[in-house]
mmCIF file of N, CA and C in Angstrom:
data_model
loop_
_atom_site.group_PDB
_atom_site.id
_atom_site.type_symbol
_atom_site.label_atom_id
_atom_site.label_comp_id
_atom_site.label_asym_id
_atom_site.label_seq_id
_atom_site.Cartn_x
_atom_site.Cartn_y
_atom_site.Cartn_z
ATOM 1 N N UNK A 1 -29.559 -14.806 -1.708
ATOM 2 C CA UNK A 1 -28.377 -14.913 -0.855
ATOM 3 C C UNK A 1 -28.598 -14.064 0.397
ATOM 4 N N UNK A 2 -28.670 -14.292 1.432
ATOM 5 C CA UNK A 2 -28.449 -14.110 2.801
ATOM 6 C C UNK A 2 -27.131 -13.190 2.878
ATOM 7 N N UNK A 3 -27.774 -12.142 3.354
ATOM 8 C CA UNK A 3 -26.650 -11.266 3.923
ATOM 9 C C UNK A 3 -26.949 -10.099 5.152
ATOM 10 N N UNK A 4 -25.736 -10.138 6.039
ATOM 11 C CA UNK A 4 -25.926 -9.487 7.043
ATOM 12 C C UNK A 4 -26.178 -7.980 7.130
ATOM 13 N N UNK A 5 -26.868 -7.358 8.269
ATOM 14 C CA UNK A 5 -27.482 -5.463 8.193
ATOM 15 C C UNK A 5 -25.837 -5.077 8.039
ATOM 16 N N UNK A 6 -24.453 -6.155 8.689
ATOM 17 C CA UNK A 6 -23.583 -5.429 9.042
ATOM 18 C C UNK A 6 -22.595 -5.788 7.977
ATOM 19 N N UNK A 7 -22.407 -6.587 7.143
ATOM 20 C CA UNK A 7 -22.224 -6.786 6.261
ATOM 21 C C UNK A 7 -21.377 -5.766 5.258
ATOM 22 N N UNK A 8 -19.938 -5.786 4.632
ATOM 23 C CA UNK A 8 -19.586 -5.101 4.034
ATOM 24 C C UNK A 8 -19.240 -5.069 2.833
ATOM 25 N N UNK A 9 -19.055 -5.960 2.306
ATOM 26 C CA UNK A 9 -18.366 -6.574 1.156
ATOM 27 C C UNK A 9 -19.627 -6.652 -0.032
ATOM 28 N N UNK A 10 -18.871 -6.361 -0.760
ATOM 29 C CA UNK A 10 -20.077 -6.112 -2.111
ATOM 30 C C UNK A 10 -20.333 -7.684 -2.439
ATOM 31 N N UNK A 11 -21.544 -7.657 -3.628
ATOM 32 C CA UNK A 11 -21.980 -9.210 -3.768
ATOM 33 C C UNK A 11 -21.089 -9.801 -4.901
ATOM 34 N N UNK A 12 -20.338 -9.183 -5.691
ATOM 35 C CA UNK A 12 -19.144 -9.307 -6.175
ATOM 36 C C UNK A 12 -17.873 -9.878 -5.328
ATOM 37 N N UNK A 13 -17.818 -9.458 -4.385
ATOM 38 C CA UNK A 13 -16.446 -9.654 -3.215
ATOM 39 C C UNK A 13 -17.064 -11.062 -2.823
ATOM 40 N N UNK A 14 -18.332 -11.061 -2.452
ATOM 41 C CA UNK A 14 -18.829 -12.212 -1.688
ATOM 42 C C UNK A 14 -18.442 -13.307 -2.756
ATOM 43 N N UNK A 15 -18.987 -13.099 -4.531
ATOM 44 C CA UNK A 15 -19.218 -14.273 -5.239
ATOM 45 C C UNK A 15 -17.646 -15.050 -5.474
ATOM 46 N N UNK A 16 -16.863 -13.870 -5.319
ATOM 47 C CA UNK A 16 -15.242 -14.300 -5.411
ATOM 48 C C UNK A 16 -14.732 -14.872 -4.484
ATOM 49 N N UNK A 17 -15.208 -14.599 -3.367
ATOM 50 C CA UNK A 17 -14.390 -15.001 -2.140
ATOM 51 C C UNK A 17 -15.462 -17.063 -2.516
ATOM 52 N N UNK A 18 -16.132 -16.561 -2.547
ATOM 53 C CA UNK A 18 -17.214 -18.446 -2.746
ATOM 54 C C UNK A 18 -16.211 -19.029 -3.879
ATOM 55 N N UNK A 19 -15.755 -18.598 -4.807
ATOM 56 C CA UNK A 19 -15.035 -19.153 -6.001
ATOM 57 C C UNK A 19 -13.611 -19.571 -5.062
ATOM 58 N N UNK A 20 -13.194 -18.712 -4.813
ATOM 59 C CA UNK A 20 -11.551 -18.781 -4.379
ATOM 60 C C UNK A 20 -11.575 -20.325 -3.326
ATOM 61 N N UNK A 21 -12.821 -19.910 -2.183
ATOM 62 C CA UNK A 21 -13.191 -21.363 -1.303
ATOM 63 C C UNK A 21 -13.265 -22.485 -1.526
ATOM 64 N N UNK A 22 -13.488 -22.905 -2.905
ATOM 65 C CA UNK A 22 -13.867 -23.825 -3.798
ATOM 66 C C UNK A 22 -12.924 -24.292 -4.220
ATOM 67 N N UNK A 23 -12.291 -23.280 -4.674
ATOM 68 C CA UNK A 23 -10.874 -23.908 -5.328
ATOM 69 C C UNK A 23 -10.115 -24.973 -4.752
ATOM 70 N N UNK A 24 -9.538 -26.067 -5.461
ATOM 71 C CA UNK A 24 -8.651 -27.322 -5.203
ATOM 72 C C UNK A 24 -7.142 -26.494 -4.944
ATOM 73 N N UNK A 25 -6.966 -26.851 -3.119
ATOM 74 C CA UNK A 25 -5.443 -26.904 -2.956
ATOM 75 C C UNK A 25 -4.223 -27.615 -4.155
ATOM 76 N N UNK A 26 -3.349 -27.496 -4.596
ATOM 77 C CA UNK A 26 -2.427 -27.703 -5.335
ATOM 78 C C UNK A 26 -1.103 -27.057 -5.274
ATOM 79 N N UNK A 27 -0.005 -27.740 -5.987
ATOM 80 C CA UNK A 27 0.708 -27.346 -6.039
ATOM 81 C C UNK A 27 1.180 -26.137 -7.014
ATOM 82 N N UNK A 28 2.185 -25.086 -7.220
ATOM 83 C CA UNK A 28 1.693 -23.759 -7.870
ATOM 84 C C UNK A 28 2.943 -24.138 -9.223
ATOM 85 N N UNK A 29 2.794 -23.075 -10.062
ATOM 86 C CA UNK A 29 3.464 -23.682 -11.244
ATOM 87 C C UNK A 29 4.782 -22.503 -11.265
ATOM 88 N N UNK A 30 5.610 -23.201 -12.150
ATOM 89 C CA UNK A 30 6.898 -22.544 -12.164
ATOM 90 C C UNK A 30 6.775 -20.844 -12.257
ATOM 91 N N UNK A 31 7.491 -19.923 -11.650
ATOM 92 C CA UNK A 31 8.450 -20.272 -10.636
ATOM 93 C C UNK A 31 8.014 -20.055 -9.184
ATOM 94 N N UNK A 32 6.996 -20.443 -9.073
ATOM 95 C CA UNK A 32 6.226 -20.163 -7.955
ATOM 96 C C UNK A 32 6.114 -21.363 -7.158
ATOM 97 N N UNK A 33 6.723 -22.610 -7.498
ATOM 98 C CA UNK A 33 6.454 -24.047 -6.916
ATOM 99 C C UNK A 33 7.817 -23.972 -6.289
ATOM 100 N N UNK A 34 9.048 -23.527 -6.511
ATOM 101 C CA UNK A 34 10.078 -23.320 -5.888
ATOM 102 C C UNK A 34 10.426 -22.123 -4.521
ATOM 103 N N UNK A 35 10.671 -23.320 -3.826
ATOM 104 C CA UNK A 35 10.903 -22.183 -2.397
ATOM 105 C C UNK A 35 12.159 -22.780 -1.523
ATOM 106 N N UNK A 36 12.112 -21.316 -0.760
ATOM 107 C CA UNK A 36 13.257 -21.519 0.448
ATOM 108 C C UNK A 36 12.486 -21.047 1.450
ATOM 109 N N UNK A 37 12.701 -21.716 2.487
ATOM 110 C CA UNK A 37 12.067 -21.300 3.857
ATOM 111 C C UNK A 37 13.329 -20.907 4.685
ATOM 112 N N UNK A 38 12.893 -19.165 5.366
ATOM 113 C CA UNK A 38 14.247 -18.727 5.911
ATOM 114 C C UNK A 38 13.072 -17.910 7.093
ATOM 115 N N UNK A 39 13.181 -18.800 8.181
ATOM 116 C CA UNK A 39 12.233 -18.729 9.439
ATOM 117 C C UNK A 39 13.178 -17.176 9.922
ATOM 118 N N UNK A 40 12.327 -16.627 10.386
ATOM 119 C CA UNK A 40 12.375 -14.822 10.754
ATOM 120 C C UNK A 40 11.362 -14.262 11.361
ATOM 121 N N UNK A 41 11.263 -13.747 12.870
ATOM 122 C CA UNK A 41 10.049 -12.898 13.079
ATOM 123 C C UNK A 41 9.626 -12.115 12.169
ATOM 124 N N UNK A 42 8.355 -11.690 11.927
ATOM 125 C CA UNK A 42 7.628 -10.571 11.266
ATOM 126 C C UNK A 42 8.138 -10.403 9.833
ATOM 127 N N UNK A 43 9.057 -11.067 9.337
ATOM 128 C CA UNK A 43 9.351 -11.039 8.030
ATOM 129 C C UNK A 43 8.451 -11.636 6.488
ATOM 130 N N UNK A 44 7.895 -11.246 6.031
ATOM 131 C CA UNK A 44 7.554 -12.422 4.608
ATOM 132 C C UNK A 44 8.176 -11.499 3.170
ATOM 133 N N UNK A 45 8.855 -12.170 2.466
ATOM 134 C CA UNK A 45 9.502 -12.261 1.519
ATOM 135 C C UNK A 45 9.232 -12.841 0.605
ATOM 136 N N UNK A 46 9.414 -13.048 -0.831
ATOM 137 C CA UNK A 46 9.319 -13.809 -1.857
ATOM 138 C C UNK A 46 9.662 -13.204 -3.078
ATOM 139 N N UNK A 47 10.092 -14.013 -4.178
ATOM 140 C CA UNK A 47 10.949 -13.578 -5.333
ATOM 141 C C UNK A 47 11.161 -14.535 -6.387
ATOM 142 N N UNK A 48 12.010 -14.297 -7.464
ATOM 143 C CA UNK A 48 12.883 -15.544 -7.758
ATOM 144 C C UNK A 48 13.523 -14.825 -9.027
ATOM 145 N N UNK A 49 14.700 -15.364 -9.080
ATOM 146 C CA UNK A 49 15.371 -14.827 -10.299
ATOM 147 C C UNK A 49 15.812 -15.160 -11.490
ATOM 148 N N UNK A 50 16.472 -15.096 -13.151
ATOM 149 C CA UNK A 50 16.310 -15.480 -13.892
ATOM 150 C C UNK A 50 16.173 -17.021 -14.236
ATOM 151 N N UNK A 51 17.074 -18.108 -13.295
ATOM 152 C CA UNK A 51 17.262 -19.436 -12.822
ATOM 153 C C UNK A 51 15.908 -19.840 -12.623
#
């Protein structure tokens, strides 16, 4: 594997970040597939409660 002099990330970080890339977009599973979008500068939020 090819890696840069400047390079920071361990070959661990690298092999995860290649896994995560790979991964199939989808939709996420309960309760994480449920959302509200509440547009706000500089804000990110997220939650959900016993419902």
């Amino acid at each position: 594997m090819w890696r840069s002099e400047k390079e920071i990330r361990t070959l661990f970080e690298l092999d995860l970040l290649k896994k995560a890339q790979s991964m199939e977009l989808t939709k996420p599973s309960s309760p994480w597939g449920h959302e509200t979008v509440i547009p706000a500068s500089g804000v990110i939020a997220c939650g959900w409660d016993q419902d």
